[in-house]
mmCIF file of C-alpha atoms in Angstrom:
data_model
loop_
_atom_site.group_PDB
_atom_site.id
_atom_site.type_symbol
_atom_site.label_atom_id
_atom_site.label_comp_id
_atom_site.label_asym_id
_atom_site.label_seq_id
_atom_site.Cartn_x
_atom_site.Cartn_y
_atom_site.Cartn_z
ATOM 1 C CA UNK A 270 -80.456 131.519 -209.629
ATOM 2 C CA UNK A 271 -77.866 130.583 -212.209
ATOM 3 C CA UNK A 272 -77.152 132.094 -215.571
ATOM 4 C CA UNK A 273 -80.097 132.427 -217.961
ATOM 5 C CA UNK A 274 -80.560 129.549 -220.393
ATOM 6 C CA UNK A 275 -82.220 129.633 -223.799
ATOM 7 C CA UNK A 276 -85.268 127.561 -224.700
ATOM 8 C CA UNK A 277 -84.199 124.042 -225.676
ATOM 9 C CA UNK A 278 -84.941 123.564 -229.364
ATOM 10 C CA UNK A 279 -82.847 120.418 -229.828
ATOM 11 C CA UNK A 280 -84.216 118.303 -232.648
ATOM 12 C CA UNK A 281 -86.203 121.159 -234.193
ATOM 13 C CA UNK A 282 -85.009 122.488 -237.522
ATOM 14 C CA UNK A 283 -88.149 124.014 -239.007
ATOM 15 C CA UNK A 284 -88.596 127.696 -238.094
ATOM 16 C CA UNK A 285 -92.338 127.196 -237.671
ATOM 17 C CA UNK A 286 -91.840 124.406 -235.105
ATOM 18 C CA UNK A 287 -89.226 126.488 -233.271
ATOM 19 C CA UNK A 288 -91.541 129.503 -233.121
ATOM 20 C CA UNK A 289 -94.407 127.282 -231.897
ATOM 21 C CA UNK A 290 -92.294 125.962 -229.014
ATOM 22 C CA UNK A 291 -91.006 129.425 -228.086
ATOM 23 C CA UNK A 292 -94.527 130.869 -228.172
ATOM 24 C CA UNK A 293 -95.715 128.184 -225.758
ATOM 25 C CA UNK A 294 -92.992 129.288 -223.328
ATOM 26 C CA UNK A 295 -94.026 132.929 -223.793
ATOM 27 C CA UNK A 296 -97.698 132.078 -223.159
ATOM 28 C CA UNK A 297 -96.909 129.998 -220.075
ATOM 29 C CA UNK A 298 -94.599 132.584 -218.518
ATOM 30 C CA UNK A 299 -96.180 135.898 -219.548
ATOM 31 C CA UNK A 300 -99.765 135.358 -220.737
ATOM 32 C CA UNK A 301 -100.978 132.930 -218.075
ATOM 33 C CA UNK A 302 -103.779 134.529 -216.041
ATOM 34 C CA UNK A 303 -103.222 132.142 -213.129
ATOM 35 C CA UNK A 304 -99.522 133.012 -212.923
ATOM 36 C CA UNK A 305 -99.336 136.709 -213.751
ATOM 37 C CA UNK A 306 -95.976 138.388 -213.468
ATOM 38 C CA UNK A 307 -95.587 141.294 -211.070
ATOM 39 C CA UNK A 308 -92.993 144.028 -211.269
ATOM 40 C CA UNK A 309 -92.259 145.295 -207.789
ATOM 41 C CA UNK A 310 -95.791 144.390 -206.715
ATOM 42 C CA UNK A 311 -97.466 145.855 -209.799
ATOM 43 C CA UNK A 312 -99.348 143.647 -212.230
ATOM 44 C CA UNK A 313 -97.611 143.170 -215.580
ATOM 45 C CA UNK A 314 -100.320 143.445 -218.248
ATOM 46 C CA UNK A 315 -99.643 141.619 -221.507
ATOM 47 C CA UNK A 316 -101.836 142.811 -224.393
ATOM 48 C CA UNK A 317 -102.832 139.800 -226.468
ATOM 49 C CA UNK A 318 -103.297 140.957 -230.037
ATOM 50 C CA UNK A 319 -102.923 137.982 -232.349
ATOM 51 C CA UNK A 320 -100.902 137.575 -235.550
ATOM 52 C CA UNK A 321 -100.538 134.163 -237.203
ATOM 53 C CA UNK A 322 -102.058 132.551 -234.071
ATOM 54 C CA UNK A 323 -99.363 134.022 -231.819
ATOM 55 C CA UNK A 324 -99.283 137.060 -229.544
ATOM 56 C CA UNK A 325 -98.036 140.214 -231.253
ATOM 57 C CA UNK A 326 -95.773 140.846 -228.241
ATOM 58 C CA UNK A 327 -94.193 137.448 -228.821
ATOM 59 C CA UNK A 328 -93.524 138.362 -232.448
ATOM 60 C CA UNK A 329 -91.925 141.635 -231.420
ATOM 61 C CA UNK A 330 -89.604 139.830 -229.029
ATOM 62 C CA UNK A 331 -88.930 137.025 -231.560
ATOM 63 C CA UNK A 332 -88.243 139.106 -234.664
ATOM 64 C CA UNK A 333 -86.015 141.921 -235.820
ATOM 65 C CA UNK A 334 -87.052 145.097 -237.556
ATOM 66 C CA UNK A 335 -86.243 145.321 -241.221
ATOM 67 C CA UNK A 336 -84.559 148.707 -240.945
ATOM 68 C CA UNK A 337 -81.778 147.352 -238.733
ATOM 69 C CA UNK A 338 -78.532 147.457 -240.699
ATOM 70 C CA UNK A 339 -76.464 144.514 -239.546
ATOM 71 C CA UNK A 340 -72.800 144.177 -240.440
ATOM 72 C CA UNK A 341 -72.736 140.949 -238.472
ATOM 73 C CA UNK A 342 -75.604 138.705 -237.485
ATOM 74 C CA UNK A 343 -76.419 138.726 -233.754
ATOM 75 C CA UNK A 344 -76.488 134.915 -233.768
ATOM 76 C CA UNK A 345 -72.877 134.545 -234.967
ATOM 77 C CA UNK A 346 -71.186 132.000 -232.682
ATOM 78 C CA UNK A 347 -74.600 130.828 -231.460
ATOM 79 C CA UNK A 348 -76.260 127.502 -232.328
ATOM 80 C CA UNK A 349 -79.253 129.361 -233.770
ATOM 81 C CA UNK A 350 -77.108 130.617 -236.667
ATOM 82 C CA UNK A 351 -77.054 127.096 -238.113
ATOM 83 C CA UNK A 352 -80.873 127.031 -238.198
ATOM 84 C CA UNK A 353 -81.444 130.479 -239.659
ATOM 85 C CA UNK A 354 -82.026 131.116 -243.345
ATOM 86 C CA UNK A 355 -80.178 134.445 -243.273
ATOM 87 C CA UNK A 356 -83.154 136.415 -241.961
ATOM 88 C CA UNK A 357 -81.098 139.428 -240.916
ATOM 89 C CA UNK A 358 -79.369 139.835 -244.251
ATOM 90 C CA UNK A 359 -82.118 139.130 -246.764
ATOM 91 C CA UNK A 360 -85.875 138.775 -246.349
ATOM 92 C CA UNK A 361 -86.872 135.156 -245.963
ATOM 93 C CA UNK A 362 -89.589 134.611 -243.374
ATOM 94 C CA UNK A 363 -91.257 137.761 -242.105
ATOM 95 C CA UNK A 364 -94.259 138.662 -240.024
ATOM 96 C CA UNK A 365 -96.463 141.713 -240.602
ATOM 97 C CA UNK A 366 -97.241 143.484 -237.335
ATOM 98 C CA UNK A 367 -100.631 145.046 -236.640
ATOM 99 C CA UNK A 368 -99.202 148.525 -237.380
ATOM 100 C CA UNK A 369 -98.190 147.341 -240.879
ATOM 101 C CA UNK A 370 -94.445 147.065 -240.281
ATOM 102 C CA UNK A 371 -92.614 144.006 -241.507
ATOM 103 C CA UNK A 372 -90.220 142.175 -239.199
ATOM 104 C CA UNK A 373 -87.984 139.205 -239.934
ATOM 105 C CA UNK A 374 -88.506 136.174 -237.693
ATOM 106 C CA UNK A 375 -85.397 135.612 -235.593
ATOM 107 C CA UNK A 376 -84.606 132.283 -233.947
ATOM 108 C CA UNK A 377 -81.848 133.921 -231.884
ATOM 109 C CA UNK A 378 -84.375 136.261 -230.289
ATOM 110 C CA UNK A 379 -87.156 133.641 -230.077
ATOM 111 C CA UNK A 380 -85.196 131.179 -227.934
ATOM 112 C CA UNK A 381 -84.668 133.990 -225.407
ATOM 113 C CA UNK A 382 -88.318 135.036 -224.850
ATOM 114 C CA UNK A 383 -88.431 132.989 -221.655
ATOM 115 C CA UNK A 384 -85.905 135.428 -220.194
ATOM 116 C CA UNK A 385 -88.563 138.151 -219.967
ATOM 117 C CA UNK A 386 -90.257 136.502 -216.983
ATOM 118 C CA UNK A 387 -86.976 135.316 -215.492
ATOM 119 C CA UNK A 388 -85.563 138.847 -215.533
ATOM 120 C CA UNK A 389 -88.718 140.241 -213.914
ATOM 121 C CA UNK A 390 -88.433 137.625 -211.165
ATOM 122 C CA UNK A 391 -84.707 138.313 -210.725
ATOM 123 C CA UNK A 392 -85.424 142.037 -210.353
ATOM 124 C CA UNK A 393 -88.131 141.349 -207.775
ATOM 125 C CA UNK A 394 -85.613 139.269 -205.820
ATOM 126 C CA UNK A 395 -83.027 142.080 -205.850
ATOM 127 C CA UNK A 396 -80.568 140.344 -208.184
ATOM 128 C CA UNK A 397 -77.620 142.658 -208.857
ATOM 129 C CA UNK A 398 -77.405 141.509 -212.493
ATOM 130 C CA UNK A 399 -80.612 143.448 -213.252
ATOM 131 C CA UNK A 400 -80.533 147.232 -213.601
ATOM 132 C CA UNK A 401 -83.746 149.257 -213.299
ATOM 133 C CA UNK A 402 -84.434 152.727 -214.659
ATOM 134 C CA UNK A 403 -87.221 154.887 -216.021
ATOM 135 C CA UNK A 404 -87.247 157.337 -218.902
ATOM 136 C CA UNK A 405 -89.872 159.488 -220.612
ATOM 137 C CA UNK A 406 -89.957 158.609 -224.313
ATOM 138 C CA UNK A 407 -90.632 160.898 -227.283
ATOM 139 C CA UNK A 408 -94.391 160.280 -226.917
ATOM 140 C CA UNK A 409 -94.258 161.584 -223.321
ATOM 141 C CA UNK A 410 -94.872 158.114 -221.896
ATOM 142 C CA UNK A 411 -92.887 156.813 -218.950
ATOM 143 C CA UNK A 412 -90.968 153.682 -219.896
ATOM 144 C CA UNK A 413 -89.504 151.283 -217.345
ATOM 145 C CA UNK A 414 -86.402 149.301 -218.290
ATOM 146 C CA UNK A 415 -84.913 146.142 -216.809
ATOM 147 C CA UNK A 416 -81.506 145.226 -218.199
ATOM 148 C CA UNK A 417 -79.877 141.913 -217.359
ATOM 149 C CA UNK A 418 -76.131 141.695 -217.913
ATOM 150 C CA UNK A 419 -73.895 138.734 -217.195
ATOM 151 C CA UNK A 420 -70.818 137.771 -219.182
ATOM 152 C CA UNK A 421 -71.937 137.623 -222.837
ATOM 153 C CA UNK A 422 -75.641 138.054 -222.005
ATOM 154 C CA UNK A 423 -77.197 141.496 -222.377
ATOM 155 C CA UNK A 424 -81.013 141.532 -222.461
ATOM 156 C CA UNK A 425 -83.519 144.325 -221.971
ATOM 157 C CA UNK A 426 -87.189 144.213 -220.986
ATOM 158 C CA UNK A 427 -89.312 147.340 -221.527
ATOM 159 C CA UNK A 428 -92.619 148.306 -219.925
ATOM 160 C CA UNK A 429 -94.980 151.252 -220.060
ATOM 161 C CA UNK A 430 -95.773 152.708 -216.650
ATOM 162 C CA UNK A 431 -99.580 152.906 -216.424
ATOM 163 C CA UNK A 432 -100.329 153.358 -212.712
ATOM 164 C CA UNK A 433 -99.073 152.489 -209.260
ATOM 165 C CA UNK A 434 -100.822 149.113 -209.699
ATOM 166 C CA UNK A 435 -100.001 148.181 -213.287
ATOM 167 C CA UNK A 436 -97.367 148.241 -216.021
ATOM 168 C CA UNK A 437 -97.735 147.033 -219.600
ATOM 169 C CA UNK A 438 -95.116 144.817 -221.202
ATOM 170 C CA UNK A 439 -93.818 146.461 -224.382
ATOM 171 C CA UNK A 440 -91.051 144.041 -225.437
ATOM 172 C CA UNK A 441 -87.867 142.221 -224.533
ATOM 173 C CA UNK A 442 -84.789 141.497 -226.651
ATOM 174 C CA UNK A 443 -81.046 140.893 -226.618
ATOM 175 C CA UNK A 444 -78.919 144.029 -226.831
ATOM 176 C CA UNK A 445 -76.097 143.559 -229.325
ATOM 177 C CA UNK A 446 -75.485 146.934 -230.999
ATOM 178 C CA UNK A 447 -72.610 148.781 -229.309
ATOM 179 C CA UNK A 448 -74.482 152.079 -229.750
ATOM 180 C CA UNK A 449 -77.548 150.636 -227.977
ATOM 181 C CA UNK A 450 -75.386 149.296 -225.141
ATOM 182 C CA UNK A 451 -73.903 152.778 -224.670
ATOM 183 C CA UNK A 452 -77.287 154.510 -224.876
ATOM 184 C CA UNK A 453 -78.870 152.194 -222.313
ATOM 185 C CA UNK A 454 -75.933 152.596 -219.928
ATOM 186 C CA UNK A 455 -76.120 156.373 -220.320
ATOM 187 C CA UNK A 456 -79.874 156.332 -219.603
ATOM 188 C CA UNK A 457 -79.271 154.196 -216.505
ATOM 189 C CA UNK A 458 -76.523 156.497 -215.188
ATOM 190 C CA UNK A 459 -78.677 159.586 -215.815
ATOM 191 C CA UNK A 460 -81.551 157.960 -213.922
ATOM 192 C CA UNK A 461 -79.254 157.278 -210.963
ATOM 193 C CA UNK A 462 -77.993 160.878 -210.998
ATOM 194 C CA UNK A 463 -81.554 162.219 -210.988
ATOM 195 C CA UNK A 464 -82.406 159.994 -208.007
ATOM 196 C CA UNK A 465 -79.570 161.590 -206.042
ATOM 197 C CA UNK A 466 -80.947 165.121 -206.564
#
């Protein structure tokens, strides 16, 4: 399989139309009962809580938290920057999540939601561009991480480990903060070291 490609939004300029198209891709690749994703043979469950007629998981993957302090927009040097109304810098078009947090809609993240399924499939096929590790989070839950890295692309998909038959999709998003890149690499290396023990 070649390098990951973003969702084609040519001809779309309205953020609502872009989000609609990206959500259709998310539904078809991750929320389709007839074509459920599997992670190493385990069913990938996708909770479908709805916000503004779209899956909350889609919104998490297609938006950015308000508390993120960005010195530079992640979409700089990307075609999506010409379509964005400065969402990362000043509030413009936000979505309220079911837990009450406000997130800014992000075209840059939205056009990459199709990568979630592609990365799962790449991992299942043993693609060396996908790293796998597990880590217990602060809530004592085991998280599973898939990180795809190739040239300028760095994307992470996160699951909650529920049983030997099922995982739950938590989110997926591009990794662009240097600190996050370092933290994820450190977690991966620590996981590998623990496997060797």
